[in-house]
Coordinates of C-alpha atoms in Angstrom, one line a residue:
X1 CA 112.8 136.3 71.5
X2 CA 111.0 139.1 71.0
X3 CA 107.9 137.6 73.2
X4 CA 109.9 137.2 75.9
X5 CA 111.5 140.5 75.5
X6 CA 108.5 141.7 75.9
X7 CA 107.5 140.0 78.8
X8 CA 110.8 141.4 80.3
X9 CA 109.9 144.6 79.9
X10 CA 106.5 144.4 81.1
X11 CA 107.3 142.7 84.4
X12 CA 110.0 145.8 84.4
X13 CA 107.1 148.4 84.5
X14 CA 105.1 146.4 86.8
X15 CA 107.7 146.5 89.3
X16 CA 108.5 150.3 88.8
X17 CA 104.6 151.0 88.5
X18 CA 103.9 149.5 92.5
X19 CA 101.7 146.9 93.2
X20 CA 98.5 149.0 93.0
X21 CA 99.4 149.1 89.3
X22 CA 100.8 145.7 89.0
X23 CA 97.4 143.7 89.6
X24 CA 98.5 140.3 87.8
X25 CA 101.9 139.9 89.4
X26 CA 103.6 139.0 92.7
X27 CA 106.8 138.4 93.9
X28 CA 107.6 134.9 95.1
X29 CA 108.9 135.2 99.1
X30 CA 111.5 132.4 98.7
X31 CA 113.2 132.6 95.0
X32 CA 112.3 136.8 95.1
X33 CA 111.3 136.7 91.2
X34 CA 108.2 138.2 89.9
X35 CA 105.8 135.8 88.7
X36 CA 102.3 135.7 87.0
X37 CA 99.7 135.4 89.5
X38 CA 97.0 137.1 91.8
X39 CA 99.2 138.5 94.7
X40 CA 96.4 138.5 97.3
X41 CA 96.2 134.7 96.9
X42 CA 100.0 133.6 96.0
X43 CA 103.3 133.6 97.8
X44 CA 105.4 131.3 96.7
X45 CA 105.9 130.2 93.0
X46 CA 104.7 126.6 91.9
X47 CA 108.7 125.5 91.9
X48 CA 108.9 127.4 95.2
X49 CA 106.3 125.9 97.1
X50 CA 106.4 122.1 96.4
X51 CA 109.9 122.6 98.1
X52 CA 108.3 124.8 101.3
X53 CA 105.7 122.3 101.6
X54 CA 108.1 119.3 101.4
X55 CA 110.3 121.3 104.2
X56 CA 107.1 121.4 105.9
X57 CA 106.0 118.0 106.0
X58 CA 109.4 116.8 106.8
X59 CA 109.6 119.1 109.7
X60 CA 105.9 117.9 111.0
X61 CA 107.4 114.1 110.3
X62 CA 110.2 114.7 112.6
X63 CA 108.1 116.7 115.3
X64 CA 105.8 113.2 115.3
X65 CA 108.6 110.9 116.3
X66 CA 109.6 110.1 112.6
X67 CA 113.5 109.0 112.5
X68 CA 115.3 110.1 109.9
X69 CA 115.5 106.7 107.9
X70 CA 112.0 106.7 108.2
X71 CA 111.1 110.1 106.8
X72 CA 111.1 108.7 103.1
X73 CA 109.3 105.6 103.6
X74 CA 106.2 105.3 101.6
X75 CA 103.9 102.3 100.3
X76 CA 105.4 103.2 96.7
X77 CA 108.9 102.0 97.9
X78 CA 107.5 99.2 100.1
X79 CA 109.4 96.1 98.8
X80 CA 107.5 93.0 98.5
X81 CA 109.3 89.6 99.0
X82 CA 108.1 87.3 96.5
X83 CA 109.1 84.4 99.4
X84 CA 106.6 85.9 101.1
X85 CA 103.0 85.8 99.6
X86 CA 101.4 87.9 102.6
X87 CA 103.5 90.6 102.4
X88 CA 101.3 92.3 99.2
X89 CA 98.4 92.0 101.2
X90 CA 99.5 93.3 104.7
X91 CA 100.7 96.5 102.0
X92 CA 97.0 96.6 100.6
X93 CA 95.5 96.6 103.6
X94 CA 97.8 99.5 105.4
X95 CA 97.3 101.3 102.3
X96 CA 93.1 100.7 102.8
X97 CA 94.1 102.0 106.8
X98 CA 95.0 105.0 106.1
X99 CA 92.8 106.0 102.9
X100 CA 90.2 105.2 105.2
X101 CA 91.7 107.0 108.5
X102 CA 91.6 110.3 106.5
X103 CA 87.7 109.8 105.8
X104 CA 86.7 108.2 108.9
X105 CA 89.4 109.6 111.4
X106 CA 89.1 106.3 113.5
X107 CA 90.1 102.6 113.5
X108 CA 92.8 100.7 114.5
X109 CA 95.7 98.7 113.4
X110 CA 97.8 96.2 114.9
X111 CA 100.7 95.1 112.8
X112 CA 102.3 91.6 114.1
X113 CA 105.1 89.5 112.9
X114 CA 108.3 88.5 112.8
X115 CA 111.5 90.8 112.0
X116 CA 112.3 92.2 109.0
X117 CA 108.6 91.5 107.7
X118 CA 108.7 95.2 107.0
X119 CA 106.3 96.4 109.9
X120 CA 108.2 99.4 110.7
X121 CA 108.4 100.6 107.2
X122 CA 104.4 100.0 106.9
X123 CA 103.7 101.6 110.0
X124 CA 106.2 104.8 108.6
X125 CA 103.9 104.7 105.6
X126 CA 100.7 104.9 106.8
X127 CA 102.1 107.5 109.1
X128 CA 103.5 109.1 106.0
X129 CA 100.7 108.7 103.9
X130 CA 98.5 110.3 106.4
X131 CA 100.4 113.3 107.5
X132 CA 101.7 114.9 104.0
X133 CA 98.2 114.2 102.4
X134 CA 96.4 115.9 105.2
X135 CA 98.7 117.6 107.7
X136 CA 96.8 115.5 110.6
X137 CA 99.2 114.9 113.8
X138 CA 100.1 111.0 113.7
X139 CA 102.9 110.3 116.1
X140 CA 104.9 107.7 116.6
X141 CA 105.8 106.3 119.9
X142 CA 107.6 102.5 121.3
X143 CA 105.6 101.3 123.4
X144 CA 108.1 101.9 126.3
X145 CA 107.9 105.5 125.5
X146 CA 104.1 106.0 126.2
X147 CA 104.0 103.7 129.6
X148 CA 107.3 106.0 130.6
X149 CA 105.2 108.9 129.7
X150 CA 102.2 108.1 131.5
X151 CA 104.1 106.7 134.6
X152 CA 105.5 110.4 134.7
X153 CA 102.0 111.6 134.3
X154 CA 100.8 109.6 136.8
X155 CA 104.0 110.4 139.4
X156 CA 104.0 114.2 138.8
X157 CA 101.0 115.6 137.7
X158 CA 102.8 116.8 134.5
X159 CA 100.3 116.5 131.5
X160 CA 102.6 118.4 129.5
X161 CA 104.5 115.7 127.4
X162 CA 101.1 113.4 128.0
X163 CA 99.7 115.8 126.3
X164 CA 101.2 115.2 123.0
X165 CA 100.3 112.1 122.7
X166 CA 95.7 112.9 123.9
X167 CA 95.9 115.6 121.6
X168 CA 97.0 113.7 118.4
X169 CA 94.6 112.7 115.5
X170 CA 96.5 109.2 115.3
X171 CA 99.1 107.6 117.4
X172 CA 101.5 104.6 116.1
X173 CA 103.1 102.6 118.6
X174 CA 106.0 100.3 118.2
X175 CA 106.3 97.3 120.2
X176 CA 110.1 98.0 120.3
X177 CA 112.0 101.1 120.1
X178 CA 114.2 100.2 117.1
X179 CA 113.6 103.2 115.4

C-alpha cells in the first residue's frame, strides 16, 4: 500500500511539475491516465491501443468490401467437416497463401467448390489474415461488381472507383455476391 502510495504521489508531481520535468511519463490520448513510458514514442496505453488498433483494422476490413459477418472470420475459427477430408487441406493451403502473400506480395488463388464448403469464410480469412497482420489493402469484390466497374470505366472515362480496385495490394473476388 504504501508502494503504490508512493507511486500516486509521484505521478501527482509529475503532472504538476510539466512535461519538461516529467521525462518518464505520458498521458494516454484515449483512457486520459498517466502512464509509465517515453512520451515522445507513446500515445496510447498497451490496454488502450490493442482496442484502437482493433477499431482500426475493423474499419480498413469494412473499407475493403468486408461484410459484417465476415469481419471476424479467421483460419482459427475455420470449422473443419470431418465428412469432408479435403476441407483441412484447402485450410492449410489458404493459410500457406497468405503467409506467403505477405513475403512475396504476389500469387494467386482460385477457390472452387460446391456451397457451403466454406470458400467465403477462407477467402474472409486470408483476407483477414493479410490485412490486420500487415495493414496491406486486400479488397473484396463479386465478380459482377468488378465487370460493372470496369464497364463504367470503360463507358465514362471515370477511373475513380476503378481505381480502387488497380491500386490495391490484393484483390479477392467472389464468383457470387452472397456476401
Amino acid at each position: 500500500e504504501v508502494i503504490v502510495e508512493t507511486i500516486k504521489m509521484n505521478a501527482a508531481c509529475l503532472t504538476q511539475l510539466g512535461d519538461e520535468q516529467a521525462k518518464g511519463f505520458f498521458t494516454c490520448v484515449q483512457c486520459k491516465e498517466m502512464k509509465e513510458g517515453d512520451k515522445q514514442y507513446r500515445q496510447y496505453c498497451v490496454g488502450c491501443a490493442d482496442t484502437v488498433r482493433k477499431k482500426v483494422v475493423d474499419e480498413k476490413k469494412k473499407k475493403y468490401g468486408i461484410a459484417n459477418k465476415y469481419l471476424s472470420v479467421s483460419f482459427e475459427n475455420y470449422i473443419v467437416d470431418v465428412n469432408n477430408s479435403k476441407q483441412a487441406e484447402y485450410l492449410k493451403l489458404c493459410e500457406r497463401f497468405a503467409d506467403g502473400y505477405l513475403q512475396d506480395k504476389r500469387g494467386m488463388l482460385i477457390l472452387v467448390g460446391g456451397c457451403g464448403t466454406g470458400k467465403n469464410h477462407l477467402a474472409g480469412a486470408i483476407q483477414n489474415s493479410i490485412i490486420t497482420r500487415s495493414g496491406l489493402s486486400v479488397y473484396y469484390v463479386s465478380f459482377l461488381d468488378l465487370m460493372e466497374c470496369i464497364k463504367l470505366k470503360w463507358e465514362t472515362k471515370n477511373n475513380s472507383e476503378y481505381n480502387d480496385y488497380t491500386d490495391c495490394d490484393l484483390i479477392v473476388v467472389n464468383e457470387c455476391d452472397n456476401r
